[in-house]
Tab-separated table of N, CA and C in Angstrom:
chain	number	residue	atom	x	y	z
A	1	MET	N	-28.438	36.135	-78.796
A	1	MET	CA	-27.460	36.849	-78.010
A	1	MET	C	-28.168	37.965	-77.272
A	2	SER	N	-27.818	38.188	-76.003
A	2	SER	CA	-28.487	39.201	-75.201
A	2	SER	C	-27.948	40.587	-75.503
A	3	GLU	N	-28.850	41.552	-75.335
A	3	GLU	CA	-28.486	42.940	-75.591
A	3	GLU	C	-27.783	43.507	-74.369
A	4	ILE	N	-26.746	44.266	-74.552
A	4	ILE	CA	-26.008	44.895	-73.458
A	4	ILE	C	-26.552	46.303	-73.285
A	5	TYR	N	-26.901	46.636	-72.023
A	5	TYR	CA	-27.436	47.956	-71.737
A	5	TYR	C	-26.300	48.886	-71.386
A	6	LYS	N	-26.345	50.070	-71.964
A	6	LYS	CA	-25.339	51.074	-71.625
A	6	LYS	C	-25.955	52.039	-70.618
A	7	ILE	N	-25.319	52.148	-69.479
A	7	ILE	CA	-25.769	53.075	-68.451
A	7	ILE	C	-24.566	53.939	-68.116
A	8	ASP	N	-24.770	55.261	-68.215
A	8	ASP	CA	-23.629	56.132	-67.930
A	8	ASP	C	-23.447	56.264	-66.423
A	9	ILE	N	-22.234	56.555	-66.038
A	9	ILE	CA	-21.858	56.628	-64.634
A	9	ILE	C	-22.593	57.757	-63.907
A	10	GLU	N	-22.905	58.834	-64.617
A	10	GLU	CA	-23.619	59.959	-63.998
A	10	GLU	C	-25.000	59.521	-63.509
A	11	THR	N	-25.695	58.715	-64.293
A	11	THR	CA	-27.016	58.233	-63.899
A	11	THR	C	-26.912	57.374	-62.641
A	12	VAL	N	-25.931	56.502	-62.613
A	12	VAL	CA	-25.728	55.641	-61.450
A	12	VAL	C	-25.419	56.484	-60.218
A	13	GLU	N	-24.557	57.499	-60.370
A	13	GLU	CA	-24.190	58.358	-59.239
A	13	GLU	C	-25.408	59.154	-58.733
A	14	LYS	N	-26.241	59.645	-59.646
A	14	LYS	CA	-27.438	60.383	-59.241
A	14	LYS	C	-28.402	59.487	-58.465
A	15	LEU	N	-28.605	58.284	-58.976
A	15	LEU	CA	-29.484	57.339	-58.277
A	15	LEU	C	-28.915	56.964	-56.903
A	16	ALA	N	-27.619	56.755	-56.837
A	16	ALA	CA	-26.981	56.430	-55.555
A	16	ALA	C	-27.132	57.602	-54.584
A	17	GLY	N	-27.029	58.825	-55.098
A	17	GLY	CA	-27.212	60.012	-54.254
A	17	GLY	C	-28.631	60.094	-53.712
A	18	ILE	N	-29.623	59.780	-54.536
A	18	ILE	CA	-31.013	59.780	-54.097
A	18	ILE	C	-31.221	58.750	-52.993
A	19	VAL	N	-30.676	57.552	-53.188
A	19	VAL	CA	-30.808	56.493	-52.188
A	19	VAL	C	-30.160	56.930	-50.873
A	20	SER	N	-28.970	57.499	-50.958
A	20	SER	CA	-28.232	57.899	-49.763
A	20	SER	C	-28.896	59.064	-49.036
A	21	SER	N	-29.237	60.123	-49.776
A	21	SER	CA	-29.777	61.322	-49.122
A	21	SER	C	-31.159	61.078	-48.517
A	22	ASN	N	-31.918	60.161	-49.075
A	22	ASN	CA	-33.252	59.858	-48.543
A	22	ASN	C	-33.260	58.624	-47.651
A	23	GLU	N	-32.078	58.087	-47.371
A	23	GLU	CA	-31.915	56.908	-46.523
A	23	GLU	C	-32.818	55.763	-46.977
A	24	LEU	N	-32.844	55.532	-48.297
A	24	LEU	CA	-33.637	54.446	-48.862
A	24	LEU	C	-32.836	53.156	-48.817
A	25	SER	N	-33.543	52.038	-48.749
A	25	SER	CA	-32.834	50.767	-48.778
A	25	SER	C	-32.484	50.387	-50.210
A	26	GLU	N	-33.349	50.798	-51.172
A	26	GLU	CA	-33.047	50.575	-52.586
A	26	GLU	C	-33.975	51.400	-53.451
A	27	ILE	N	-33.562	51.558	-54.715
A	27	ILE	CA	-34.387	52.236	-55.706
A	27	ILE	C	-34.243	51.475	-57.013
A	28	THR	N	-35.370	51.309	-57.722
A	28	THR	CA	-35.367	50.630	-59.014
A	28	THR	C	-35.991	51.565	-60.040
A	29	VAL	N	-35.290	51.722	-61.173
A	29	VAL	CA	-35.802	52.552	-62.263
A	29	VAL	C	-35.989	51.635	-63.463
A	30	ARG	N	-37.191	51.706	-64.078
A	30	ARG	CA	-37.488	50.865	-65.232
A	30	ARG	C	-37.771	51.734	-66.446
A	31	ASP	N	-37.309	51.260	-67.591
A	31	ASP	CA	-37.592	51.903	-68.877
A	31	ASP	C	-37.878	50.771	-69.850
A	32	GLY	N	-39.182	50.465	-69.996
A	32	GLY	CA	-39.544	49.324	-70.845
A	32	GLY	C	-39.060	48.053	-70.201
A	33	GLU	N	-38.216	47.323	-70.934
A	33	GLU	CA	-37.664	46.078	-70.404
A	33	GLU	C	-36.374	46.310	-69.635
A	34	LYS	N	-35.830	47.507	-69.723
A	34	LYS	CA	-34.574	47.822	-69.026
A	34	LYS	C	-34.888	48.267	-67.594
A	35	SER	N	-34.049	47.900	-66.650
A	35	SER	CA	-34.193	48.362	-65.269
A	35	SER	C	-32.837	48.369	-64.588
A	36	ILE	N	-32.711	49.229	-63.611
A	36	ILE	CA	-31.504	49.278	-62.786
A	36	ILE	C	-31.955	49.428	-61.339
A	37	THR	N	-31.310	48.691	-60.445
A	37	THR	CA	-31.605	48.749	-59.021
A	37	THR	C	-30.341	49.154	-58.292
A	38	ILE	N	-30.468	50.210	-57.466
A	38	ILE	CA	-29.350	50.661	-56.632
A	38	ILE	C	-29.757	50.383	-55.195
A	39	LYS	N	-28.913	49.634	-54.486
A	39	LYS	CA	-29.205	49.310	-53.087
A	39	LYS	C	-28.344	50.176	-52.184
A	40	GLY	N	-28.990	50.701	-51.131
A	40	GLY	CA	-28.284	51.531	-50.162
A	40	GLY	C	-27.818	50.701	-48.993
A	41	LYS	N	-27.347	51.413	-47.978
A	41	LYS	CA	-26.922	50.726	-46.765
A	41	LYS	C	-28.135	50.123	-46.085
A	42	LYS	N	-27.951	48.997	-45.484
A	42	LYS	CA	-29.032	48.377	-44.727
A	42	LYS	C	-29.172	49.164	-43.427
A	43	ILE	N	-30.322	49.812	-43.251
A	43	ILE	CA	-30.556	50.633	-42.071
A	43	ILE	C	-31.295	49.784	-41.051
A	44	PRO	N	-30.679	49.599	-39.887
A	44	PRO	CA	-31.354	48.780	-38.875
A	44	PRO	C	-32.598	49.502	-38.379
A	45	PRO	N	-33.636	48.747	-38.041
A	45	PRO	CA	-34.843	49.395	-37.522
A	45	PRO	C	-34.544	50.086	-36.194
A	46	ALA	N	-35.259	51.166	-35.952
A	46	ALA	CA	-35.080	51.891	-34.697
A	46	ALA	C	-35.501	50.992	-33.545
A	47	PRO	N	-34.754	51.043	-32.445
A	47	PRO	CA	-35.148	50.219	-31.298
A	47	PRO	C	-36.478	50.710	-30.745
A	48	PRO	N	-37.278	49.796	-30.211
A	48	PRO	CA	-38.563	50.234	-29.658
A	48	PRO	C	-38.337	51.165	-28.474
A	49	VAL	N	-39.201	52.143	-28.362
A	49	VAL	CA	-39.103	53.099	-27.268
A	49	VAL	C	-39.823	52.505	-26.068
A	50	MET	N	-39.112	52.381	-24.996
A	50	MET	CA	-39.697	51.823	-23.780
A	50	MET	C	-40.168	52.974	-22.908
A	51	PRO	N	-41.398	52.882	-22.377
A	51	PRO	CA	-41.861	53.950	-21.501
A	51	PRO	C	-41.026	53.985	-20.233
A	52	VAL	N	-40.763	55.177	-19.764
A	52	VAL	CA	-39.997	55.350	-18.549
A	52	VAL	C	-40.945	55.847	-17.485
A	53	SER	N	-40.979	55.138	-16.389
A	53	SER	CA	-41.850	55.586	-15.312
A	53	SER	C	-41.003	55.934	-14.109
A	54	VAL	N	-41.417	56.974	-13.444
A	54	VAL	CA	-40.735	57.401	-12.237
A	54	VAL	C	-41.689	57.129	-11.094
A	55	GLY	N	-41.254	56.329	-10.159
A	55	GLY	CA	-42.109	55.997	-9.028
A	55	GLY	C	-42.430	57.229	-8.200
A	56	MET	N	-43.534	57.148	-7.496
A	56	MET	CA	-43.956	58.285	-6.680
A	56	MET	C	-42.925	58.590	-5.593
A	57	GLY	N	-42.207	57.592	-5.142
A	57	GLY	CA	-41.249	57.819	-4.073
A	57	GLY	C	-39.862	58.169	-4.571
A	58	THR	N	-39.667	58.217	-5.877
A	58	THR	CA	-38.355	58.520	-6.420
A	58	THR	C	-38.042	59.987	-6.219
A	59	PRO	N	-36.963	60.313	-5.513
A	59	PRO	CA	-36.655	61.726	-5.305
A	59	PRO	C	-36.191	62.360	-6.614
A	60	VAL	N	-36.651	63.560	-6.839
A	60	VAL	CA	-36.251	64.324	-8.008
A	60	VAL	C	-35.519	65.544	-7.488
A	61	PRO	N	-34.278	65.763	-7.932
A	61	PRO	CA	-33.553	66.910	-7.403
A	61	PRO	C	-34.250	68.213	-7.762
A	62	ALA	N	-34.299	69.122	-6.802
A	62	ALA	CA	-34.935	70.420	-7.019
A	62	ALA	C	-33.985	71.328	-7.784
A	63	PRO	N	-34.531	72.203	-8.632
A	63	PRO	CA	-33.669	73.167	-9.302
A	63	PRO	C	-32.940	74.016	-8.268
A	64	VAL	N	-31.768	74.502	-8.628
A	64	VAL	CA	-30.906	75.210	-7.695
A	64	VAL	C	-31.590	76.431	-7.074
A	65	ASN	N	-32.330	77.216	-7.855
A	65	ASN	CA	-32.922	78.448	-7.344
A	65	ASN	C	-34.368	78.293	-6.893
A	66	ALA	N	-34.854	77.079	-6.771
A	66	ALA	CA	-36.257	76.869	-6.407
A	66	ALA	C	-36.442	77.047	-4.909
A	67	PRO	N	-37.554	77.695	-4.504
A	67	PRO	CA	-37.812	77.802	-3.067
A	67	PRO	C	-38.170	76.433	-2.509
A	68	GLU	N	-37.785	76.195	-1.276
A	68	GLU	CA	-38.069	74.902	-0.669
A	68	GLU	C	-39.490	74.871	-0.131
A	69	VAL	N	-40.154	73.749	-0.350
A	69	VAL	CA	-41.500	73.561	0.172
A	69	VAL	C	-41.352	72.690	1.405
A	70	THR	N	-41.801	73.215	2.537
A	70	THR	CA	-41.595	72.474	3.781
A	70	THR	C	-42.847	71.804	4.308
A	71	ALA	N	-44.024	72.266	3.871
A	71	ALA	CA	-45.257	71.691	4.407
A	71	ALA	C	-46.158	71.256	3.259
A	72	GLU	N	-46.928	70.218	3.517
A	72	GLU	CA	-47.913	69.770	2.545
A	72	GLU	C	-49.020	70.810	2.476
A	73	PRO	N	-49.640	70.991	1.298
A	73	PRO	CA	-50.758	71.920	1.244
A	73	PRO	C	-51.871	71.442	2.164
A	74	LYS	N	-52.511	72.371	2.847
A	74	LYS	CA	-53.555	72.033	3.808
A	74	LYS	C	-54.800	71.581	3.073
A	75	ALA	N	-55.275	70.394	3.400
A	75	ALA	CA	-56.508	69.879	2.805
A	75	ALA	C	-57.682	70.622	3.426
A	76	GLU	N	-58.644	70.982	2.600
A	76	GLU	CA	-59.813	71.702	3.093
A	76	GLU	C	-60.637	70.754	3.947
A	77	THR	N	-61.038	71.237	5.112
A	77	THR	CA	-61.857	70.419	5.998
A	77	THR	C	-63.271	70.984	6.025
A	78	PHE	N	-64.227	70.094	6.148
A	78	PHE	CA	-65.631	70.476	6.131
A	78	PHE	C	-66.306	69.929	7.374
A	79	SER	N	-67.272	70.693	7.880
A	79	SER	CA	-68.072	70.161	8.980
A	79	SER	C	-69.392	69.698	8.377
A	80	GLY	N	-69.793	68.519	8.742
A	80	GLY	CA	-70.995	67.935	8.163
A	80	GLY	C	-70.635	66.674	7.398
A	81	ASN	N	-71.630	66.106	6.735
A	81	ASN	CA	-71.422	64.900	5.942
A	81	ASN	C	-70.974	65.305	4.538
A	82	VAL	N	-69.829	64.803	4.131
A	82	VAL	CA	-69.274	65.144	2.826
A	82	VAL	C	-69.730	64.102	1.814
A	83	VAL	N	-70.425	64.567	0.770
A	83	VAL	CA	-70.822	63.684	-0.323
A	83	VAL	C	-69.713	63.774	-1.359
A	84	LYS	N	-69.092	62.633	-1.660
A	84	LYS	CA	-67.973	62.593	-2.606
A	84	LYS	C	-68.406	61.909	-3.887
A	85	SER	N	-67.725	62.256	-4.970
A	85	SER	CA	-68.030	61.635	-6.256
A	85	SER	C	-67.616	60.162	-6.228
A	86	PRO	N	-68.528	59.261	-6.569
A	86	PRO	CA	-68.181	57.843	-6.579
A	86	PRO	C	-67.420	57.430	-7.843
A	87	ILE	N	-67.385	58.314	-8.849
A	87	ILE	CA	-66.733	58.004	-10.126
A	87	ILE	C	-66.144	59.277	-10.729
A	88	VAL	N	-65.296	59.105	-11.711
A	88	VAL	CA	-64.776	60.230	-12.490
A	88	VAL	C	-65.811	60.570	-13.546
A	89	GLY	N	-66.094	61.845	-13.737
A	89	GLY	CA	-67.079	62.224	-14.747
A	89	GLY	C	-67.381	63.705	-14.717
A	90	THR	N	-68.589	64.041	-15.126
A	90	THR	CA	-69.046	65.429	-15.160
A	90	THR	C	-70.253	65.569	-14.247
A	91	PHE	N	-70.221	66.581	-13.369
A	91	PHE	CA	-71.294	66.831	-12.405
A	91	PHE	C	-72.417	67.609	-13.079
A	92	TYR	N	-73.639	67.131	-12.888
A	92	TYR	CA	-74.824	67.869	-13.326
A	92	TYR	C	-75.759	67.993	-12.137
A	93	ALA	N	-76.196	69.230	-11.866
A	93	ALA	CA	-77.066	69.500	-10.723
A	93	ALA	C	-78.497	69.043	-10.969
A	94	GLY	N	-78.917	68.998	-12.249
A	94	GLY	CA	-80.287	68.623	-12.570
A	94	GLY	C	-80.355	67.567	-13.645
A	95	PRO	N	-81.571	67.066	-13.916
A	95	PRO	CA	-81.730	66.009	-14.914
A	95	PRO	C	-81.493	66.480	-16.351
A	96	SER	N	-81.656	67.786	-16.599
A	96	SER	CA	-81.373	68.362	-17.918
A	96	SER	C	-81.186	69.860	-17.737
A	97	PRO	N	-80.624	70.544	-18.735
A	97	PRO	CA	-80.409	71.995	-18.592
A	97	PRO	C	-81.702	72.785	-18.411
A	98	GLU	N	-82.820	72.277	-18.943
A	98	GLU	CA	-84.099	72.999	-18.849
A	98	GLU	C	-84.806	72.779	-17.513
A	99	LYS	N	-84.420	71.748	-16.796
A	99	LYS	CA	-85.108	71.398	-15.550
A	99	LYS	C	-84.316	71.917	-14.347
A	100	PRO	N	-85.012	72.142	-13.216
A	100	PRO	CA	-84.317	72.653	-12.027
A	100	PRO	C	-83.373	71.615	-11.429
A	101	ALA	N	-82.459	72.110	-10.605
A	101	ALA	CA	-81.499	71.241	-9.916
A	101	ALA	C	-82.232	70.294	-8.972
A	102	PHE	N	-81.631	69.125	-8.747
A	102	PHE	CA	-82.217	68.164	-7.801
A	102	PHE	C	-82.296	68.789	-6.416
A	103	VAL	N	-81.198	69.449	-6.000
A	103	VAL	CA	-81.162	70.113	-4.693
A	103	VAL	C	-80.429	71.443	-4.809
A	104	LYS	N	-80.766	72.349	-3.885
A	104	LYS	CA	-80.075	73.633	-3.774
A	104	LYS	C	-79.637	73.785	-2.321
A	105	VAL	N	-78.739	74.724	-2.073
A	105	VAL	CA	-78.321	74.999	-0.705
A	105	VAL	C	-79.560	75.376	0.101
A	106	GLY	N	-79.700	74.733	1.267
A	106	GLY	CA	-80.851	74.990	2.131
A	106	GLY	C	-81.953	73.943	2.004
A	107	ASP	N	-81.918	73.128	0.951
A	107	ASP	CA	-82.938	72.091	0.768
A	107	ASP	C	-82.724	70.953	1.772
A	108	THR	N	-83.825	70.343	2.185
A	108	THR	CA	-83.778	69.166	3.051
A	108	THR	C	-83.757	67.923	2.164
A	109	VAL	N	-82.844	66.998	2.492
A	109	VAL	CA	-82.763	65.743	1.730
A	109	VAL	C	-82.891	64.568	2.697
A	110	LYS	N	-83.368	63.473	2.157
A	110	LYS	CA	-83.467	62.232	2.918
A	110	LYS	C	-82.557	61.195	2.250
A	111	LYS	N	-82.102	60.253	3.029
A	111	LYS	CA	-81.269	59.180	2.506
A	111	LYS	C	-82.022	58.500	1.359
A	112	GLY	N	-81.345	58.361	0.202
A	112	GLY	CA	-81.954	57.724	-0.965
A	112	GLY	C	-82.470	58.716	-1.999
A	113	ASP	N	-82.593	60.011	-1.621
A	113	ASP	CA	-83.010	61.026	-2.604
A	113	ASP	C	-81.902	61.228	-3.642
A	114	VAL	N	-82.311	61.391	-4.910
A	114	VAL	CA	-81.333	61.712	-5.957
A	114	VAL	C	-80.910	63.163	-5.750
A	115	ILE	N	-79.600	63.384	-5.646
A	115	ILE	CA	-79.107	64.740	-5.373
A	115	ILE	C	-78.248	65.302	-6.514
A	116	MET	N	-77.865	64.457	-7.492
A	116	MET	CA	-77.046	64.909	-8.616
A	116	MET	C	-76.929	63.806	-9.646
A	117	ILE	N	-76.339	64.169	-10.787
A	117	ILE	CA	-75.996	63.185	-11.818
A	117	ILE	C	-74.512	63.343	-12.104
A	118	ILE	N	-73.832	62.225	-12.223
A	118	ILE	CA	-72.442	62.228	-12.687
A	118	ILE	C	-72.441	61.474	-14.013
A	119	GLU	N	-72.091	62.180	-15.082
A	119	GLU	CA	-71.989	61.536	-16.395
A	119	GLU	C	-70.598	60.957	-16.530
A	120	SER	N	-70.539	59.695	-16.881
A	120	SER	CA	-69.267	59.025	-17.080
A	120	SER	C	-69.412	58.066	-18.244
A	121	MET	N	-68.555	58.201	-19.231
A	121	MET	CA	-68.560	57.340	-20.414
A	121	MET	C	-69.940	57.328	-21.071
A	122	LYS	N	-70.528	58.510	-21.221
A	122	LYS	CA	-71.823	58.711	-21.889
A	122	LYS	C	-72.996	58.118	-21.117
A	123	LEU	N	-72.785	57.706	-19.876
A	123	LEU	CA	-73.863	57.191	-19.042
A	123	LEU	C	-74.181	58.205	-17.956
A	124	MET	N	-75.471	58.458	-17.749
A	124	MET	CA	-75.915	59.372	-16.702
A	124	MET	C	-76.182	58.559	-15.443
A	125	ASN	N	-75.379	58.794	-14.411
A	125	ASN	CA	-75.477	58.046	-13.160
A	125	ASN	C	-76.134	58.917	-12.102
A	126	GLU	N	-77.353	58.541	-11.673
A	126	GLU	CA	-78.023	59.280	-10.613
A	126	GLU	C	-77.362	58.922	-9.292
A	127	ILE	N	-76.950	59.950	-8.562
A	127	ILE	CA	-76.292	59.749	-7.272
A	127	ILE	C	-77.291	60.069	-6.169
A	128	GLN	N	-77.451	59.122	-5.252
A	128	GLN	CA	-78.406	59.280	-4.162
A	128	GLN	C	-77.674	59.693	-2.886
A	129	SER	N	-78.399	60.393	-2.032
A	129	SER	CA	-77.839	60.829	-0.757
A	129	SER	C	-77.693	59.636	0.178
A	130	ASP	N	-76.585	59.614	0.886
A	130	ASP	CA	-76.386	58.609	1.928
A	130	ASP	C	-76.797	59.162	3.287
A	131	TYR	N	-77.238	60.434	3.296
A	131	TYR	CA	-77.502	61.109	4.559
A	131	TYR	C	-78.868	61.802	4.549
A	132	ASP	N	-79.443	61.955	5.738
A	132	ASP	CA	-80.591	62.837	5.963
A	132	ASP	C	-80.001	64.162	6.434
A	133	GLY	N	-80.597	65.276	5.992
A	133	GLY	CA	-80.117	66.560	6.482
A	133	GLY	C	-80.446	67.694	5.537
A	134	ILE	N	-79.719	68.796	5.723
A	134	ILE	CA	-79.922	69.998	4.917
A	134	ILE	C	-78.658	70.247	4.110
A	135	VAL	N	-78.833	70.555	2.822
A	135	VAL	CA	-77.686	70.844	1.951
A	135	VAL	C	-77.052	72.149	2.428
A	136	ASP	N	-75.796	72.060	2.899
A	136	ASP	CA	-75.085	73.232	3.425
A	136	ASP	C	-74.248	73.906	2.347
A	137	LYS	N	-73.573	73.117	1.508
A	137	LYS	CA	-72.716	73.676	0.453
A	137	LYS	C	-72.726	72.751	-0.758
A	138	ILE	N	-72.647	73.357	-1.936
A	138	ILE	CA	-72.395	72.609	-3.173
A	138	ILE	C	-71.056	73.128	-3.671
A	139	LEU	N	-70.057	72.244	-3.725
A	139	LEU	CA	-68.669	72.638	-3.932
A	139	LEU	C	-68.225	72.695	-5.389
A	140	VAL	N	-69.069	72.242	-6.307
A	140	VAL	CA	-68.706	72.252	-7.733
A	140	VAL	C	-69.810	72.923	-8.537
A	141	SER	N	-69.463	73.342	-9.743
A	141	SER	CA	-70.427	74.003	-10.632
A	141	SER	C	-71.066	72.984	-11.561
A	142	ASP	N	-72.245	73.319	-12.036
A	142	ASP	CA	-72.930	72.467	-12.998
A	142	ASP	C	-72.069	72.329	-14.261
A	143	GLY	N	-71.857	71.100	-14.708
A	143	GLY	CA	-71.057	70.845	-15.908
A	143	GLY	C	-69.570	70.711	-15.642
A	144	GLN	N	-69.160	70.796	-14.390
A	144	GLN	CA	-67.737	70.710	-14.039
A	144	GLN	C	-67.272	69.258	-13.984
A	145	ALA	N	-66.058	69.011	-14.461
A	145	ALA	CA	-65.463	67.678	-14.368
A	145	ALA	C	-65.110	67.401	-12.909
A	146	VAL	N	-65.359	66.176	-12.478
A	146	VAL	CA	-65.041	65.781	-11.104
A	146	VAL	C	-64.217	64.506	-11.119
A	147	GLU	N	-63.407	64.356	-10.099
A	147	GLU	CA	-62.553	63.185	-9.936
A	147	GLU	C	-63.185	62.218	-8.939
A	148	TYR	N	-62.708	60.988	-8.954
A	148	TYR	CA	-63.160	59.997	-7.985
A	148	TYR	C	-62.834	60.494	-6.579
A	149	ASP	N	-63.772	60.384	-5.676
A	149	ASP	CA	-63.603	60.722	-4.263
A	149	ASP	C	-63.466	62.229	-4.016
A	150	GLN	N	-63.790	63.049	-5.008
A	150	GLN	CA	-63.744	64.506	-4.840
A	150	GLN	C	-64.983	64.969	-4.073
A	151	PRO	N	-64.808	65.807	-3.034
A	151	PRO	CA	-65.980	66.338	-2.319
A	151	PRO	C	-66.845	67.168	-3.260
A	152	ILE	N	-68.154	66.915	-3.227
A	152	ILE	CA	-69.086	67.603	-4.122
A	152	ILE	C	-70.089	68.434	-3.325
A	153	MET	N	-70.526	67.887	-2.204
A	153	MET	CA	-71.615	68.528	-1.474
A	153	MET	C	-71.444	68.265	0.015
A	154	ILE	N	-71.924	69.218	0.838
A	154	ILE	CA	-71.916	69.049	2.293
A	154	ILE	C	-73.363	69.028	2.757
A	155	ILE	N	-73.713	67.996	3.511
A	155	ILE	CA	-75.063	67.878	4.077
A	155	ILE	C	-74.910	67.856	5.594
A	156	LYS	N	-75.627	68.786	6.252
A	156	LYS	CA	-75.570	68.852	7.727
A	156	LYS	C	-76.860	68.351	8.318
């Protein structure tokens, strides 16, 4: 004949409270060969979060007290040949911190001369001049992050 387990109602209520307050699906308590399982409400899984993208042309209403912007910011114009970054990375003026820069303002460069390094994804990319001329301006600092197509140097 099987043994009948006596479980008081207070124990059941406490276990049910634990399941409910912690949003558990179930809890099982064992004591030797005895065990009790309390099942909670079946909680549906959270729906997947879908990324929301706003297109560049999607108008966004301006805040009520915001000043109106009527003109695009003026792009800086340069005279001379503009050397732009061919990749996203970090600009380095020289081959290492201990060595001098490849070029300085006033230096003469020839097409094919290495004029800087752009580090991208742990690779050091030597950038060569596409122009003959004199370095007129260096627009970024050594160690500065640069974007693709960002003006870096002016050669006249």
